[in-house]
GROMACS .gro file of C-alpha atoms in nm:
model
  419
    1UNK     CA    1   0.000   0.000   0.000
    2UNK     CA    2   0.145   0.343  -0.100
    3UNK     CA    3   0.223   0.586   0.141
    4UNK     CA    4  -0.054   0.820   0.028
    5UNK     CA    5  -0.332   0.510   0.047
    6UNK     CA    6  -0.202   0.505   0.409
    7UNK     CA    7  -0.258   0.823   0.503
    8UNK     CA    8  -0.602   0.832   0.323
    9UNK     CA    9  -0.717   0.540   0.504
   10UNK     CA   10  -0.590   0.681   0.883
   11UNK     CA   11  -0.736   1.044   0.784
   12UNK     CA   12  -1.057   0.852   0.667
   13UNK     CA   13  -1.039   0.697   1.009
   14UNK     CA   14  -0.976   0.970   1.220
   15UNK     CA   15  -1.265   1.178   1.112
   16UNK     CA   16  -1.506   0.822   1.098
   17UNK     CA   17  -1.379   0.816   1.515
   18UNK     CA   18  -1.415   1.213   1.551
   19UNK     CA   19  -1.791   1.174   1.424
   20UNK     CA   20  -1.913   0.958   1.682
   21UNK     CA   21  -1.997   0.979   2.028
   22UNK     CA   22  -1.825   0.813   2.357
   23UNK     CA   23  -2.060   0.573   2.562
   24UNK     CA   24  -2.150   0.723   2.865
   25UNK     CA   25  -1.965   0.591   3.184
   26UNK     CA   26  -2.233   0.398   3.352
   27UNK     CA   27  -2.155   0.106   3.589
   28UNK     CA   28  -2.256  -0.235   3.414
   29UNK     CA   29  -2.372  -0.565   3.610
   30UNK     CA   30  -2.159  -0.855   3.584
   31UNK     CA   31  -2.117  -0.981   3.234
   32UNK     CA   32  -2.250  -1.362   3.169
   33UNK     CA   33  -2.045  -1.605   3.037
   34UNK     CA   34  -2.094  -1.809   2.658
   35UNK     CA   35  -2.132  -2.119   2.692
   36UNK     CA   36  -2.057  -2.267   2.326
   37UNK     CA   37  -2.190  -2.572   2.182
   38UNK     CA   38  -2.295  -2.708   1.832
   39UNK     CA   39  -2.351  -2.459   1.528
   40UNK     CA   40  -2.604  -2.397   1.311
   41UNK     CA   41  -2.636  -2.602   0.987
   42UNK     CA   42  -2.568  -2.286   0.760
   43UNK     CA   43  -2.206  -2.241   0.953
   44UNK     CA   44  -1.921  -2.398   0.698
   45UNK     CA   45  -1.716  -2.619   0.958
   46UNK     CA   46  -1.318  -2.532   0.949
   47UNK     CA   47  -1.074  -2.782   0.819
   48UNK     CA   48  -0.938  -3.052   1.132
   49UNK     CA   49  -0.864  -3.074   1.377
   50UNK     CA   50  -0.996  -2.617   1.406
   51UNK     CA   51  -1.377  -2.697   1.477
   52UNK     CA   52  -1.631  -2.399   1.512
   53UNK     CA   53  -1.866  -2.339   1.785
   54UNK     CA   54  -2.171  -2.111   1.876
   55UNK     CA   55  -2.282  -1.946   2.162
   56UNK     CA   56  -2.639  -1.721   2.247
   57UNK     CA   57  -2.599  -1.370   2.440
   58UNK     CA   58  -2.869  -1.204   2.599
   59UNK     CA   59  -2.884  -0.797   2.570
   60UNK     CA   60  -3.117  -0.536   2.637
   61UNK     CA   61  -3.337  -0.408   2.363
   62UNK     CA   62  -3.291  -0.067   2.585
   63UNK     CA   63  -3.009  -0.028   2.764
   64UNK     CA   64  -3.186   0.237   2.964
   65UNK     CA   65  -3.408  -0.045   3.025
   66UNK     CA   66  -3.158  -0.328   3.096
   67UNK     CA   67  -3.419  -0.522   3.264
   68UNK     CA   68  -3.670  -0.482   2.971
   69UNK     CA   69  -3.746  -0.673   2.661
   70UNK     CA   70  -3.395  -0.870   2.561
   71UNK     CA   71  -3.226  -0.985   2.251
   72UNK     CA   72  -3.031  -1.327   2.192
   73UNK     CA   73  -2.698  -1.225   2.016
   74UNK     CA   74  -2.540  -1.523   1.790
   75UNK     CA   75  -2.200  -1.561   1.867
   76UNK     CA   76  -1.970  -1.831   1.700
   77UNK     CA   77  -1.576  -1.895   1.770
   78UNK     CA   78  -1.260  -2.053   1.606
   79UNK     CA   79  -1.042  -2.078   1.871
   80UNK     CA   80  -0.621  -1.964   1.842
   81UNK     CA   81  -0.455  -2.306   1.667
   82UNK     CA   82  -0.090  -2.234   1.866
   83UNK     CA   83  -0.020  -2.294   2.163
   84UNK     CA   84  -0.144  -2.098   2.487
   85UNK     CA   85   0.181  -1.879   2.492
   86UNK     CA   86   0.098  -1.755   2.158
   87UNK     CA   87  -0.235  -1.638   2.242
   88UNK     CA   88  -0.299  -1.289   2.216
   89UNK     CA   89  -0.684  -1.242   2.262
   90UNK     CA   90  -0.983  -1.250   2.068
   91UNK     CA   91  -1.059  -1.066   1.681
   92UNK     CA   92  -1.395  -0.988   1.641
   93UNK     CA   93  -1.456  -0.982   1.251
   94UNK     CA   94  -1.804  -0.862   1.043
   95UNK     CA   95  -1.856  -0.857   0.675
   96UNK     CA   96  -2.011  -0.591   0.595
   97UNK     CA   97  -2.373  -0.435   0.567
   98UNK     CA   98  -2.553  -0.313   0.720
   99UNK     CA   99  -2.808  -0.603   0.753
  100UNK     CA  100  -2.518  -0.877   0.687
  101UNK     CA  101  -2.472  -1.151   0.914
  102UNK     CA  102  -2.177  -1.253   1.058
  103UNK     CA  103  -2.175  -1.604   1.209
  104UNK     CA  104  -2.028  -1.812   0.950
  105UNK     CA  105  -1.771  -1.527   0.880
  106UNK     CA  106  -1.546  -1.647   1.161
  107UNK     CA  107  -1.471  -1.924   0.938
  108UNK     CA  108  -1.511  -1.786   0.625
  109UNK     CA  109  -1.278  -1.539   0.685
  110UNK     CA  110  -1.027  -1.664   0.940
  111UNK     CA  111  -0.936  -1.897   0.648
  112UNK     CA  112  -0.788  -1.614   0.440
  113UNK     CA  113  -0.615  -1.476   0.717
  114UNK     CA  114  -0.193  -1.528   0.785
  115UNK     CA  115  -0.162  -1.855   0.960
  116UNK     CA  116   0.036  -1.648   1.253
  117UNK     CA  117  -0.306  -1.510   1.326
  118UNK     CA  118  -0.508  -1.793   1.306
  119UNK     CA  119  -0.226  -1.950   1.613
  120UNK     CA  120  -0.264  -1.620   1.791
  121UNK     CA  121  -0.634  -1.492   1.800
  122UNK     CA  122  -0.998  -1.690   1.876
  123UNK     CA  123  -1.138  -1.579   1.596
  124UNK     CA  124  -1.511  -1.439   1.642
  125UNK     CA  125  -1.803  -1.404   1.472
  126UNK     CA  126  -2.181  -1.273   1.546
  127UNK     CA  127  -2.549  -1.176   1.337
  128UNK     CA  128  -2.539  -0.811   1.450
  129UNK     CA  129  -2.874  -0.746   1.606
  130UNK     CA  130  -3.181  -0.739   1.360
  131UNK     CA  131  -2.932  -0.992   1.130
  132UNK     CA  132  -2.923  -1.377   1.097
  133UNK     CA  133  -3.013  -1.513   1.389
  134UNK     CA  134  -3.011  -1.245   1.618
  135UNK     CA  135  -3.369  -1.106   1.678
  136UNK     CA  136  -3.434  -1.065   1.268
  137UNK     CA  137  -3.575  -0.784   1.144
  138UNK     CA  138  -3.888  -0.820   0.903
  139UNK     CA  139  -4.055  -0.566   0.712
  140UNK     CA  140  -4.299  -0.769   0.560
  141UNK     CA  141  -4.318  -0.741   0.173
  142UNK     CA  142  -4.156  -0.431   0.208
  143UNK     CA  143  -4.392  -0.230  -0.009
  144UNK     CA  144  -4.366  -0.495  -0.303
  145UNK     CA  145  -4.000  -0.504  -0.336
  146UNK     CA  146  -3.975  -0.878  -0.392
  147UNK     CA  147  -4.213  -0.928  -0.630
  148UNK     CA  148  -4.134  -1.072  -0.936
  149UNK     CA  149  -4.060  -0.827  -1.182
  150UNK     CA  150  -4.072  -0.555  -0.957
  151UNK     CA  151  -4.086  -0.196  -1.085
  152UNK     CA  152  -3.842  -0.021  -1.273
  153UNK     CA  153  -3.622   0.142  -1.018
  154UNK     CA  154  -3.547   0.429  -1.186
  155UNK     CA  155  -3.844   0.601  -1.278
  156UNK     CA  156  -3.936   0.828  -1.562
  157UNK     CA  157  -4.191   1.077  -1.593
  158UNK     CA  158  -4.378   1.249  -1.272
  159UNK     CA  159  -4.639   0.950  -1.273
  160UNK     CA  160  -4.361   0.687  -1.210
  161UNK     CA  161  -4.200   0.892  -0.946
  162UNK     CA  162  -4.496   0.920  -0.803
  163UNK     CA  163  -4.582   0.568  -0.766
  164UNK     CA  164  -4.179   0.539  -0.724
  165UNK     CA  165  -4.255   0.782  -0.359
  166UNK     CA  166  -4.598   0.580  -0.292
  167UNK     CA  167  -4.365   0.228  -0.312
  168UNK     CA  168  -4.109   0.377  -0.045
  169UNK     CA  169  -4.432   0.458   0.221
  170UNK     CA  170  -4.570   0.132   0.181
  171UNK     CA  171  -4.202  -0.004   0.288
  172UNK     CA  172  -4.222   0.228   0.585
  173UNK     CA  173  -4.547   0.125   0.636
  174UNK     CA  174  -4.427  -0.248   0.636
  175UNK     CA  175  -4.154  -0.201   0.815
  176UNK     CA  176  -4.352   0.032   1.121
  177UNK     CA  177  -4.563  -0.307   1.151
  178UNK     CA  178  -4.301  -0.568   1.137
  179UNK     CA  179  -4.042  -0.417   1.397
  180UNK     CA  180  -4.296  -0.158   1.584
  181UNK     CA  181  -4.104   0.009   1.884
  182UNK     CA  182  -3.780  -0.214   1.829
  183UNK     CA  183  -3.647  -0.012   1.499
  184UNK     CA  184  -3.445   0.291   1.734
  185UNK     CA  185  -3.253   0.036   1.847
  186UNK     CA  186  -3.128  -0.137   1.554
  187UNK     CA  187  -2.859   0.075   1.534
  188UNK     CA  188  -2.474   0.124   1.520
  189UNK     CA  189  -2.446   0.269   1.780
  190UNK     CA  190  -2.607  -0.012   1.945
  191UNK     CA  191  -2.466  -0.308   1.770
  192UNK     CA  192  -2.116  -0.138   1.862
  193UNK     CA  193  -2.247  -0.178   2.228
  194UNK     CA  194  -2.328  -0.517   2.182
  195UNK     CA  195  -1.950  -0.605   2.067
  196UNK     CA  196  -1.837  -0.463   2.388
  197UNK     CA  197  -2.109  -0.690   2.577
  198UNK     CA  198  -1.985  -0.976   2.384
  199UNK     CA  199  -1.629  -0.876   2.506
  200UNK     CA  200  -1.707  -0.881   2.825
  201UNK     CA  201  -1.931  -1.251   2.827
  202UNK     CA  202  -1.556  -1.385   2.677
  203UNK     CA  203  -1.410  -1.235   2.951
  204UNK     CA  204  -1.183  -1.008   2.760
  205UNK     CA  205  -1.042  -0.647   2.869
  206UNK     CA  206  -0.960  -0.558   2.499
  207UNK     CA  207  -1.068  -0.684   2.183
  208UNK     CA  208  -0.907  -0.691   1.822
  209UNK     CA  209  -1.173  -0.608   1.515
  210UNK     CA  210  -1.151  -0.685   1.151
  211UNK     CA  211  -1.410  -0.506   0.981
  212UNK     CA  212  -1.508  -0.513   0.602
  213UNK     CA  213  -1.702  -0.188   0.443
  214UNK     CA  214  -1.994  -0.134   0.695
  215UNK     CA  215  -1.783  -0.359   0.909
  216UNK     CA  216  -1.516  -0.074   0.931
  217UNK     CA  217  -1.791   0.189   1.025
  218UNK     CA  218  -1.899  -0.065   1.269
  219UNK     CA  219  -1.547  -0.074   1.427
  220UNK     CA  220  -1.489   0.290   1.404
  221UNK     CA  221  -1.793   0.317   1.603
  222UNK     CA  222  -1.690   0.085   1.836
  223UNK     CA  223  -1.350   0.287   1.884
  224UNK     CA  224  -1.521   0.580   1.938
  225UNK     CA  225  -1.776   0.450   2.211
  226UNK     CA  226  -1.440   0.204   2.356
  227UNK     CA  227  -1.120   0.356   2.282
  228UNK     CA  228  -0.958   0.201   2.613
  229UNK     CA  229  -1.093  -0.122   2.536
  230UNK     CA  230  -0.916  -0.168   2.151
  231UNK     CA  231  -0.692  -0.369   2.061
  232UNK     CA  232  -0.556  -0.398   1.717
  233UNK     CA  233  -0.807  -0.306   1.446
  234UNK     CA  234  -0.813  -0.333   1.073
  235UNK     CA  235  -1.055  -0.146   0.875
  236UNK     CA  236  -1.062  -0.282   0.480
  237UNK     CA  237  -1.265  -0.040   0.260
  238UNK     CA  238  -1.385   0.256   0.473
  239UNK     CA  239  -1.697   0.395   0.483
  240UNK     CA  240  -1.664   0.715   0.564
  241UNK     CA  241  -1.827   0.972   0.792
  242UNK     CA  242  -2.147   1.067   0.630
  243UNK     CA  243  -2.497   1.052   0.635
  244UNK     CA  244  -2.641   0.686   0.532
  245UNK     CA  245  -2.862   0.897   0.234
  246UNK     CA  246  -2.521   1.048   0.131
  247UNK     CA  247  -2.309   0.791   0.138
  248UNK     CA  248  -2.542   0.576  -0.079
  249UNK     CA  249  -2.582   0.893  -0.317
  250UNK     CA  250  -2.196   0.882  -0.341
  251UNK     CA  251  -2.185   0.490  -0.375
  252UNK     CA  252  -2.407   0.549  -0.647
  253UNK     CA  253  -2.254   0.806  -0.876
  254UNK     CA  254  -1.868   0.573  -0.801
  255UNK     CA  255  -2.034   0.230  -0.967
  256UNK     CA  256  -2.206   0.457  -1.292
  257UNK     CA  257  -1.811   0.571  -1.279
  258UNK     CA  258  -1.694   0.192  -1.223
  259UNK     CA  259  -1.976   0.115  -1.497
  260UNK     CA  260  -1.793   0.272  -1.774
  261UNK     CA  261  -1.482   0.085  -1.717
  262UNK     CA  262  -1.667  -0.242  -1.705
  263UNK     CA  263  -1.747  -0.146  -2.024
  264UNK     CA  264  -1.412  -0.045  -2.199
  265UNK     CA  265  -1.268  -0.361  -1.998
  266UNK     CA  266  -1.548  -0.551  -2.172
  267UNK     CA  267  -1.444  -0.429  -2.508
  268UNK     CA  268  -1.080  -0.504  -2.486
  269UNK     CA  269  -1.202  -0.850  -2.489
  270UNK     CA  270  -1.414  -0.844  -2.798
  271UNK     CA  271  -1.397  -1.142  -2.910
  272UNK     CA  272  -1.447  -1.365  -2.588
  273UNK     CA  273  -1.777  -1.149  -2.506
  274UNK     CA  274  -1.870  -1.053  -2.847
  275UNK     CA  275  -2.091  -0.689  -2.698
  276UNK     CA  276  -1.846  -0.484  -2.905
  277UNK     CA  277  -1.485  -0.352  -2.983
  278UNK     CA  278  -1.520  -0.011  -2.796
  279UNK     CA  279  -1.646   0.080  -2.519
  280UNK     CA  280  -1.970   0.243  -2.649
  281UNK     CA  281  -2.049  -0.008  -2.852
  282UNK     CA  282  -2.052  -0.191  -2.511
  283UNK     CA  283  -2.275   0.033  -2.360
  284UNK     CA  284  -2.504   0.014  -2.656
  285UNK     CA  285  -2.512  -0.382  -2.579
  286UNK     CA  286  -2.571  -0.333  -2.235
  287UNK     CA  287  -2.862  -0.098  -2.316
  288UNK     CA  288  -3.066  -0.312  -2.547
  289UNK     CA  289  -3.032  -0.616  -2.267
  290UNK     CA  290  -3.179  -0.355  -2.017
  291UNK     CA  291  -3.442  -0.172  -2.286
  292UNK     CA  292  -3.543  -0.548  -2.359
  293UNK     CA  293  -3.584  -0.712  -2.004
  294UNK     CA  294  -3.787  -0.358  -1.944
  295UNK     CA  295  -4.036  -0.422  -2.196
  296UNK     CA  296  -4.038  -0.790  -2.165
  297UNK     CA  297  -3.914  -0.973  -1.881
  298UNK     CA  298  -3.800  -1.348  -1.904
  299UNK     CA  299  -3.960  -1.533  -1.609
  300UNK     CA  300  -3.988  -1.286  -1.372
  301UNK     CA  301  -3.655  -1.108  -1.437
  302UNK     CA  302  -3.686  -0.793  -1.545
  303UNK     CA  303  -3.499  -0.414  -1.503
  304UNK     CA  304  -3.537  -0.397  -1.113
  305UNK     CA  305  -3.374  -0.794  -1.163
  306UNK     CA  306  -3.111  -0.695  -1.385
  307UNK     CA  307  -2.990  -0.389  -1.200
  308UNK     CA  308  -2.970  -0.578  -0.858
  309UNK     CA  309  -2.736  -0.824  -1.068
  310UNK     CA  310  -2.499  -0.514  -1.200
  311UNK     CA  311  -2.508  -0.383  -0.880
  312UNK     CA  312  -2.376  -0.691  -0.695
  313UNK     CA  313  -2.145  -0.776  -1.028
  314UNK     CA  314  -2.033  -0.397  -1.027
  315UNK     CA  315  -1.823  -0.386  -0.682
  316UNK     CA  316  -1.611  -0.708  -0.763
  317UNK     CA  317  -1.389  -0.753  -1.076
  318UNK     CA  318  -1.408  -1.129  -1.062
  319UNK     CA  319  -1.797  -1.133  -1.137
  320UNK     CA  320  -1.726  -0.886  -1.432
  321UNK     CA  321  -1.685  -1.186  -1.683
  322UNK     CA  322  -2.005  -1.363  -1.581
  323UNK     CA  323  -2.159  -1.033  -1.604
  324UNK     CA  324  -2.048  -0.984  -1.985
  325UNK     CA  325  -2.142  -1.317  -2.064
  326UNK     CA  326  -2.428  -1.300  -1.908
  327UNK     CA  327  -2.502  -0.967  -2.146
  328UNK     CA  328  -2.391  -1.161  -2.454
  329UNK     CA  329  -2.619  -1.464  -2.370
  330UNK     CA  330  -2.927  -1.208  -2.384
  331UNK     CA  331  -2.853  -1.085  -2.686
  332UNK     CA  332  -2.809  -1.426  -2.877
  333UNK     CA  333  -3.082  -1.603  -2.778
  334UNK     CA  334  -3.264  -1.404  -2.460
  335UNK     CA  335  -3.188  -1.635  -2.200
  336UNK     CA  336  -3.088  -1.507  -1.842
  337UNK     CA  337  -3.015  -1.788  -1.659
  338UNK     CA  338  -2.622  -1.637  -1.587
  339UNK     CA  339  -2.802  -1.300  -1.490
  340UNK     CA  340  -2.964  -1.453  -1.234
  341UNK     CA  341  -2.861  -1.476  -0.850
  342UNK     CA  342  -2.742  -1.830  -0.710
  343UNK     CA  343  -3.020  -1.750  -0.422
  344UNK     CA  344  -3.309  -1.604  -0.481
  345UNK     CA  345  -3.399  -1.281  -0.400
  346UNK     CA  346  -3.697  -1.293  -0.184
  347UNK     CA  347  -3.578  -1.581   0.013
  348UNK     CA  348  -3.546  -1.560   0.373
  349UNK     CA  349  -3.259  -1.485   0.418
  350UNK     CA  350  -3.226  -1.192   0.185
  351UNK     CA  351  -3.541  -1.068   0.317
  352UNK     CA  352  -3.370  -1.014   0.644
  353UNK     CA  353  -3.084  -0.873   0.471
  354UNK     CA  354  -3.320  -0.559   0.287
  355UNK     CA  355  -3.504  -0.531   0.573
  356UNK     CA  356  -3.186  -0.511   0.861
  357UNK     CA  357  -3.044  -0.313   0.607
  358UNK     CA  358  -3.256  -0.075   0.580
  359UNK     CA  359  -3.376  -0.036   0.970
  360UNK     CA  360  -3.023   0.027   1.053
  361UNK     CA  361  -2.983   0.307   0.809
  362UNK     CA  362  -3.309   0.462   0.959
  363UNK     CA  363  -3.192   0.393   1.283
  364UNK     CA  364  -2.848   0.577   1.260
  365UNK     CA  365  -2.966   0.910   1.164
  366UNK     CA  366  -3.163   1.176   0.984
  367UNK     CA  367  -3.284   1.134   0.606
  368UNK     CA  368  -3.371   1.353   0.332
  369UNK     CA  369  -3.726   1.485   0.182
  370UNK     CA  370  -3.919   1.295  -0.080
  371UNK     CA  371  -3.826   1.610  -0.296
  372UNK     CA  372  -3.455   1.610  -0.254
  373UNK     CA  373  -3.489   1.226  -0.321
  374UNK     CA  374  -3.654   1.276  -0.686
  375UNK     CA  375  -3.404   1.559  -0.772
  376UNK     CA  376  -3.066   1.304  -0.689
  377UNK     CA  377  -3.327   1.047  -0.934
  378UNK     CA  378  -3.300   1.297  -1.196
  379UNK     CA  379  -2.941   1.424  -1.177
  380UNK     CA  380  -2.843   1.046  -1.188
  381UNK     CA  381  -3.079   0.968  -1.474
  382UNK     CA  382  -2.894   1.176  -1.679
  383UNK     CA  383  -2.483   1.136  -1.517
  384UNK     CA  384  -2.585   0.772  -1.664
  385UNK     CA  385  -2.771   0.906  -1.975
  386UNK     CA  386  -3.055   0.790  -1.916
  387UNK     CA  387  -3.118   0.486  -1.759
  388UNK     CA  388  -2.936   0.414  -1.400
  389UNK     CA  389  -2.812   0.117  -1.359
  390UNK     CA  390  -2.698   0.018  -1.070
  391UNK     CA  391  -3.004   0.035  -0.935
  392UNK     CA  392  -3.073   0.354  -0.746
  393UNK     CA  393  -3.111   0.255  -0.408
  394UNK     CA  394  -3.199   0.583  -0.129
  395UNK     CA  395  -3.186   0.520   0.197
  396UNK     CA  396  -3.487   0.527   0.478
  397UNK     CA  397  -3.615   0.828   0.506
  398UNK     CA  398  -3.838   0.919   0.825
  399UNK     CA  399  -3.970   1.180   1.078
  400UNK     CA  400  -3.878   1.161   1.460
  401UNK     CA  401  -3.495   1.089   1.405
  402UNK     CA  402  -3.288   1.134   1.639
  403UNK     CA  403  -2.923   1.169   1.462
  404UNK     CA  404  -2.688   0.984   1.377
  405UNK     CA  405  -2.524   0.751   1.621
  406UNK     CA  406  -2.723   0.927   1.901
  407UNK     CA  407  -2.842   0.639   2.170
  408UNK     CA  408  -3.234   0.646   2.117
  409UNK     CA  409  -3.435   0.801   2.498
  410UNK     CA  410  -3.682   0.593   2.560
  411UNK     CA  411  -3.903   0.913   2.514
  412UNK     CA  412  -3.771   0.977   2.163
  413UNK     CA  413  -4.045   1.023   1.876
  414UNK     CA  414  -4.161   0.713   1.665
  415UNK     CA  415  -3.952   0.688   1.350
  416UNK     CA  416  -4.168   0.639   1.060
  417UNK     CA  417  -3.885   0.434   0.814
  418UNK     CA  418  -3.898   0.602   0.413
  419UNK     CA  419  -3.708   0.324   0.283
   0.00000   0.00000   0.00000
């Protein structure tokens, strides 16, 4: 990594840490210990003699209410392979987000890591709260967003942004009903609290963090709340310190960016993907699949479909060739089976995913006005010339917030989710 990357990353830091609040002092009651048994199925079991296990916390929805309603944290553990006098603690590791969960990421991950590490540190993993299998959120259908083709996402004309604005209440609507008086406390702030209660349960007076996109927002807010109680931390693709709505505004204008050289990589590869030598011709490729799943979809899979796919494909170079051939199968004989996800998108467990995702984003902090939402719509629709693709995705919007990473009073307005 280049000096200047460095620096970059440890300014991006500093700010991410400056942004958000220290915990209050308060004294806490005796932490209980995890007692660690069997797995889930969907946890990938390390290579022998390493075995994973799993473990159930108990928090406080609250925390000004620590004897009100509770959640069960999932907790799983690889324990150090060397030898006790290696040991230097516990890493706490999450994947990204927010809504993603995190149990089978202690193995997933540890695996990629330097063997020295893997002999030094229990590696541990955890569903943040309102993820996996710790206390799920559910919004419901989530004002239609899984059906099958949904809606363009990108609408045109003021009658499709209007029915565009009338899709996000229903998903606040859905969401209000599925997670009531629970969704202030889905937050980052909290989650960050609940790695420090998970500390504590392993008996630990620091821990070490690895944290992946949201995952280094999640640690940064962690430092912030804990700095006495880090150890060494490693933050891999920062999010940085601004609002949720801006951030995903900014996320979005970077992958139309990263879309254009998808397509000049595409075209220096002509004749594998046959979409064209240039990269306009390309994007004229990529335009008729899109124009033609729009007015027709195949089974279901239509423009919302296909953007979800470009989006996903979009943020990782290896899924850029199954992408283009994906594109190139369209065109010759309008199949999509390579378009389509391995899982399926309204299955359970990406439900949980849009919905955590979202209630955490509503959760952290304030959102913009239906009005400010349709004007980004527009000045995307034409920074991609037309259609947008990645799928534009705004955050929640909603009345009653109460800021970002600010802990929730119990007398705090309702939030109303504009997802």
């Amino acid at each position: 990594m280049s000096a200047a990357r460095r620096t970059g990353l440890l300014c991006a830091l500093a700010v991410t840490v400056a942004a958000l609040p220290a915990a209050p002092v308060h004294a806490a009651p005796p932490a209980p210990a995890l007692h660690f048994g069997a797995c889930p199925d969907s946890v990938p079991a390390p290579p022998a003699p390493d075995r994973v296990e799993c473990a159930r916390l108990h928090v406080p929805l609250d925390r000004s209410h620590p004897d009100g309603k509770q959640l069960r944290l999932t907790v799983s553990r690889v324990r150090a392979s060397g030898p006790a006098s290696e040991r230097r603690g516990v890493l706490l590791v999450n994947p990204g987000g927010p809504g993603g969960p995190g149990l089978a990421y202690a193995v997933t991950k540890r695996a990629k890591l330097p063997e020295r590490v893997r002999r030094s540190y229990d590696v541990i993993g955890f569903d943040p709260r309102g993820t996996g299998l710790s206390a799920p959120a559910d919004c419901g259908p989530m004002g239609g967003l899984f059906d099958s083709p949904g809606p363009d996402p990108v609408p045109t004309g003021r009658t499709a942004e209007k029915a565009y604005l009338d899709g996000l209440r229903r998903t606040a609507d859905d969401c209000a009903r599925g997670i009531k008086d629970a969704l202030p406390y889905l937050s980052t702030t909290e989650t960050a609290r609940d790695m420090d209660a998970i500390r504590a349960a392993l008996g630990e007076r620091r821990i070490g963090f690895l944290g992946v996109s949201y995952g280094s927002y999640l640690g940064a807010a962690y430092a912030a709340q804990y700095p006495h109680r880090v150890g060494r931390m490693v933050l891999d693709s920062v999010v940085g310190p601004w609002e949720w709505y801006d951030f995903d505004l900014r996320q979005s204008r970077a992958l139309v960016r990263q879309r254009a050289v998808f397509f000049a990589w595409a075209a220096r590869s002509a004749r594998r993907f046959g979409l064209g030598a240039d990269a306009a011709a390309v994007r004229a490729a990529y335009q008729r699949v899109r124009d033609g799943l729009a007015r027709r979809p195949v089974h279901g899979f239509g423009a919302a479909e296909f953007d979800r796919t470009v989006y996903r494909a979009l943020g990782r170079t290896e899924r850029w060739a199954g992408l283009a051939e994906g594109l190139r199968g369209y065109l010759r004989d309008g199949t999509v089976g390579p378009l389509r996800p391995t899982e399926p998108f309204d299955g359970a467990a990406s439900r949980t995913y849009e919905a955590a995702n979202r209630t955490v984003k509503c959760a952290d902090g304030p959102a913009p006005t239906p009005s400010r939402v349709l004007a980004d719509i527009r000045r995307m629709r034409r920074l991609a010339r037309g259609r947008c693709s990645p799928a534009w995705r705004p955050r929640c919007a909603r009345t009653g917030t109460t800021g970002p990473h600010t802990p929730p009073r119990s007398a705090a307005p309702r939030p109303r989710p504009f997802c």
